[in-house]
C-alpha cells in the first residue's frame, strides 16, 4: 500500500507552479489539512485507490473510435468497495486531492487513471518503481505551455496532417503508408527529443517501420519536401538516385529543441518491419561505448537514447522483438533502456488487432518479460501524449530500463493508399470516415477553452495554417548534392610484425596473476603458446587457436578495438578460442576468477576510443577487447552486431555462429542488411561473420555455413567470402579485415573440429611474420608444372584428404590448388595459376558439400571466361539431396573416400 496515502499525504491534481517540473511536483507531495498529517484513510478508500492504480487503464478512454472491448463497467464503481458517493474519506473529513467525499475522489481518480493517458504498471514487479509511476501519474499534469504552447501543438498537428494531404493531392496513387489517424506521433516525437535534450542526452537513435516514416522524414528529420516527393514522381529526372524505397530511408540531422541540441539519427529499415530493432540497439550501444571511452567520467548510456517505434501487429507478432527485449538485460548488449512507441492502428494489414480491456489483452504484452511499464495514450488527445513523453523519459533517466508509450489511434486509409479498406472492414471504415480529424478535434477543444482571442475565428486560423503548410511542402528547392568526387577507397596496409614483436605480445598473455589457478588444459595451452611464439623450447607450429588470438593481439596493439560475440565464444564451440581462462581455485581464495589474455595487451598501452587518439608518448594506445557469450539467439544478436559494426568504425566486430547452419535463423539480416546495406543506404560495415563449416558426419544441422547462399548474394563488390585452409591464412585474413580501410562485411567458412586438429594446417612462425593472405594457394609440391594435365581446385579441409590421396597413388600429372577467397573472385590469381600449367586438359572442382550446396555453380560461372580453349571443367561433389550432410559418421567416411577417389580419377 502507498505510504504517502497511509500517512495522509497526496498530490492534488492542480496545475503546478511555473517553477516546478512535472517530475519534481510529482515527488513533492502535498500534506493534508494542517494538524491532520497523521490522518488515516478508511480501508475501503485505500482499496478504491489501489484498484484505480491497478486497473484504471482498463477503464480509460483510450480508443478514439470507441470500438475496443471495454472492461466491466462496475470494475471501479465505488459501491463495489462498500463506498457511497456521499461518504467522507476519513473519519475526520481530511481532504485528499481536494476531495472530501467519495464522489469527489471518484472524479479525481477517473481523471488521473481513466482519461486519455493511462498507466499499465502490471508488469512492474519492483514495488518502489510502481510507487514512482503512481507518483508521476498523480502529479499535476504539465500543461502544453499555455495558450502559445497549445497553438504551437495545433500547428504541428496541422503540418503532420497537411503533409499527408499534400502528397495525396500531388501523387494520389503513391504508396506512402499514411500516418492519418495517428498524426499525434509527430508532436510526441518532438516532445521526446526535447525531454531527452533536457536530461543531457546528446544523441538519439530512432528506428521505425514504414507506417508514418515519410511524414517523419519531412516533419522531424528535416528532409526537403521536394527530395521526398521526387521518389513518388514517375517522371523523376534522376531515378538512379533512388537506391531504395522512400519509406525505407533514414538520415541524420542536428535538432535544436527548446532544451538543447541533439543529434538525431533515423536508421534505415527494409520492409521486414521489426528487423531494425536489434540494429538500432547495436548502433546505440556502439555510440555509447565510444562516448564512455572518450569521456571516462561520463556514462554513455545516459548520453545516447535508443528510441524505437513499432507497429502494433508486428510488435506483437514478430519474434525478433522478444529476442531484442531479452538482449537489453544481458552484459554486452545493454543500452540503458529503450523508449518504445507503438503506432497502434489496431489492425495488421487487413486483420483486426484490437486491444481488449476485458479480458486484458494488448499488443504490448510481450514487454511484460522485461517488467516494462506501458503508458497508453489516446491519439486524439495530443496533450496527453506530451505528458507521456515526460514520464517516459524521466523513467529511463531514473531506472535505465525500457518503457512503452502505446499511442492508440486508427488507420484512416488502407494498409497502403491503393487499398480498398471497405472490402474487409466496412463498418470500421465507415466509422473512420465520419470521425473528425485530430486537427478538427483539437482546434474545437482550443476554441472551447478560449485559447484564441474572441475576435479570432478558429476555422480561419486552421485554414491559414494548412495554407502555410502546403506552401512549404510545395517548395521545389532540392538539396544541393555534393558533386565532389568521393575519395578513392583502397585496401589499407596491414602493419608489419616481426618475431620480437610477436614474442612481446604473447609474453603477457600467458602470465596469469598471483592466486589464479588455471585448468590443466589451460596450462598446456599456455605452454604451447610460449613454444609457438619462440619463448620456450622446443618450438611448436602455430595452431589455429594461437593464430587467431595472435591476430587479435596485433589488432589491439594497432589501436583498433575488438568485439566478439556469439554462443560460447569465450571458450569456443570446439574449444578452439580459449579467450577467457577461468580459475579452478575455490571461491574465497582471493585470486581473480577470470583471466583474459587479450586484455593484457591494453594494460601497458591504455585504451582507445572510436576517435583513435594517440597516447602521450606518441604510441598508438592499444584498443579495447570485449567478448560476450550471447544468449541462445541468432536473429537479434546478428542484427545487433551488424548495427554495432556500422556505428563503430574503429572496431572489428565479430559474430560467430555455434555451427554455420544456425545462421539461417538470422537470414533477414544477411539478405536485407549485411549483403545490401551499403548499396541501398550507404551504410558501411566490416562485420566479420564466422560460420563453422564442413562435413564431418554429424548431421544436416551441424555441417554447412550455406556457402552457396552467400555466393548468390555477392555482387558489386558488396562483401568478402573466404574459406581459409591454414592457421597462417586465418591469421592474415583477420588482420586484413581489421586494418582494411575499405570496409566490407566478411563471411568466413571457418573450421570445425577436424581442421583445427589437422597438423598439416598449422603454420611455422615465419608464415605469420612474413606472409600475407593468399586468395589462391598453388601446389607447392609440383616441381615440373609442364607435366601437369589435371588440376584439382578445392577449398577448405577437403584439401588435406585430396593431398593424402594424391600421395597414395603417386600421380605426377596432377596438381591441387586451393581457392581461399571466393568473393571478390580472385580472377588475376586464377589466370596466373592456369598459366603455370600449359599442358592442362582438365580442371576438376572438388567440394565435400552436396552438389547444389557448395560453390560449384559460382565457380563454374566465374571460370567460364578464364578457361584455356583445350581445358574442360567438371565437378566432383556429393550428389544433390534435400537434407544435407549425413548424421552417420561411418557413412560420412565412406562418402569421403569415394569423393576423393572420384576426384583423383581412381573410381
PDB file of C-alpha atoms in Angstrom, residues 156 159 162-168 170-171 176 213-233 236 242 246 249 253 468-480:
ATOM      1  CA  UNK A 156       2.456  20.732 -35.569  1.00  0.00           C
ATOM      2  CA  UNK A 159       1.729  20.141 -40.579  1.00  0.00           C
ATOM      3  CA  UNK A 162      -1.098  18.672 -44.138  1.00  0.00           C
ATOM      4  CA  UNK A 163       1.809  16.608 -45.415  1.00  0.00           C
ATOM      5  CA  UNK A 164      -0.425  13.590 -45.935  1.00  0.00           C
ATOM      6  CA  UNK A 165      -2.977  15.744 -47.768  1.00  0.00           C
ATOM      7  CA  UNK A 166      -0.284  17.344 -49.901  1.00  0.00           C
ATOM      8  CA  UNK A 167       1.162  14.019 -51.076  1.00  0.00           C
ATOM      9  CA  UNK A 168      -2.339  12.680 -51.745  1.00  0.00           C
ATOM     10  CA  UNK A 170       0.275  15.589 -55.804  1.00  0.00           C
ATOM     11  CA  UNK A 171       0.526  11.814 -56.261  1.00  0.00           C
ATOM     12  CA  UNK A 176       3.297   6.360 -48.642  1.00  0.00           C
ATOM     13  CA  UNK A 213       8.017   7.174 -41.918  1.00  0.00           C
ATOM     14  CA  UNK A 214       7.661   9.569 -44.862  1.00  0.00           C
ATOM     15  CA  UNK A 215       5.910  12.047 -42.582  1.00  0.00           C
ATOM     16  CA  UNK A 216       8.728  11.721 -40.047  1.00  0.00           C
ATOM     17  CA  UNK A 217      11.353  12.291 -42.748  1.00  0.00           C
ATOM     18  CA  UNK A 218       9.839  15.672 -43.571  1.00  0.00           C
ATOM     19  CA  UNK A 219       8.422  16.893 -40.276  1.00  0.00           C
ATOM     20  CA  UNK A 220      11.095  15.627 -37.876  1.00  0.00           C
ATOM     21  CA  UNK A 221      14.205  14.730 -39.858  1.00  0.00           C
ATOM     22  CA  UNK A 222      14.058  17.919 -41.912  1.00  0.00           C
ATOM     23  CA  UNK A 223      14.183  16.304 -45.364  1.00  0.00           C
ATOM     24  CA  UNK A 224      13.423  18.757 -48.168  1.00  0.00           C
ATOM     25  CA  UNK A 225       9.836  18.021 -49.313  1.00  0.00           C
ATOM     26  CA  UNK A 226      10.932  18.144 -52.966  1.00  0.00           C
ATOM     27  CA  UNK A 227      13.511  15.439 -52.299  1.00  0.00           C
ATOM     28  CA  UNK A 228      10.899  13.143 -50.787  1.00  0.00           C
ATOM     29  CA  UNK A 229       8.274  13.878 -53.435  1.00  0.00           C
ATOM     30  CA  UNK A 230      10.801  13.024 -56.137  1.00  0.00           C
ATOM     31  CA  UNK A 231      10.571   9.389 -55.026  1.00  0.00           C
ATOM     32  CA  UNK A 232       6.852   9.398 -55.802  1.00  0.00           C
ATOM     33  CA  UNK A 233       7.252  11.058 -59.187  1.00  0.00           C
ATOM     34  CA  UNK A 236      11.707  11.849 -61.739  1.00  0.00           C
ATOM     35  CA  UNK A 242      16.507   6.137 -55.705  1.00  0.00           C
ATOM     36  CA  UNK A 246      11.473   6.313 -49.717  1.00  0.00           C
ATOM     37  CA  UNK A 249      15.202   5.632 -45.847  1.00  0.00           C
ATOM     38  CA  UNK A 253      20.281  15.895 -38.509  1.00  0.00           C
ATOM     39  CA  UNK A 468       1.249  27.726 -44.924  1.00  0.00           C
ATOM     40  CA  UNK A 469       1.984  24.010 -44.649  1.00  0.00           C
ATOM     41  CA  UNK A 470       1.039  23.332 -48.264  1.00  0.00           C
ATOM     42  CA  UNK A 471       3.154  26.243 -49.428  1.00  0.00           C
ATOM     43  CA  UNK A 472       6.148  24.874 -47.534  1.00  0.00           C
ATOM     44  CA  UNK A 473       5.609  21.389 -48.906  1.00  0.00           C
ATOM     45  CA  UNK A 474       5.308  22.727 -52.453  1.00  0.00           C
ATOM     46  CA  UNK A 475       8.737  24.361 -52.327  1.00  0.00           C
ATOM     47  CA  UNK A 476      10.538  22.931 -55.389  1.00  0.00           C
ATOM     48  CA  UNK A 477      14.016  23.520 -53.933  1.00  0.00           C
ATOM     49  CA  UNK A 478      16.087  20.367 -53.888  1.00  0.00           C
ATOM     50  CA  UNK A 479      19.039  19.990 -51.504  1.00  0.00           C
ATOM     51  CA  UNK A 480      22.353  20.649 -53.160  1.00  0.00           C
TER      52      UNK A 480
END
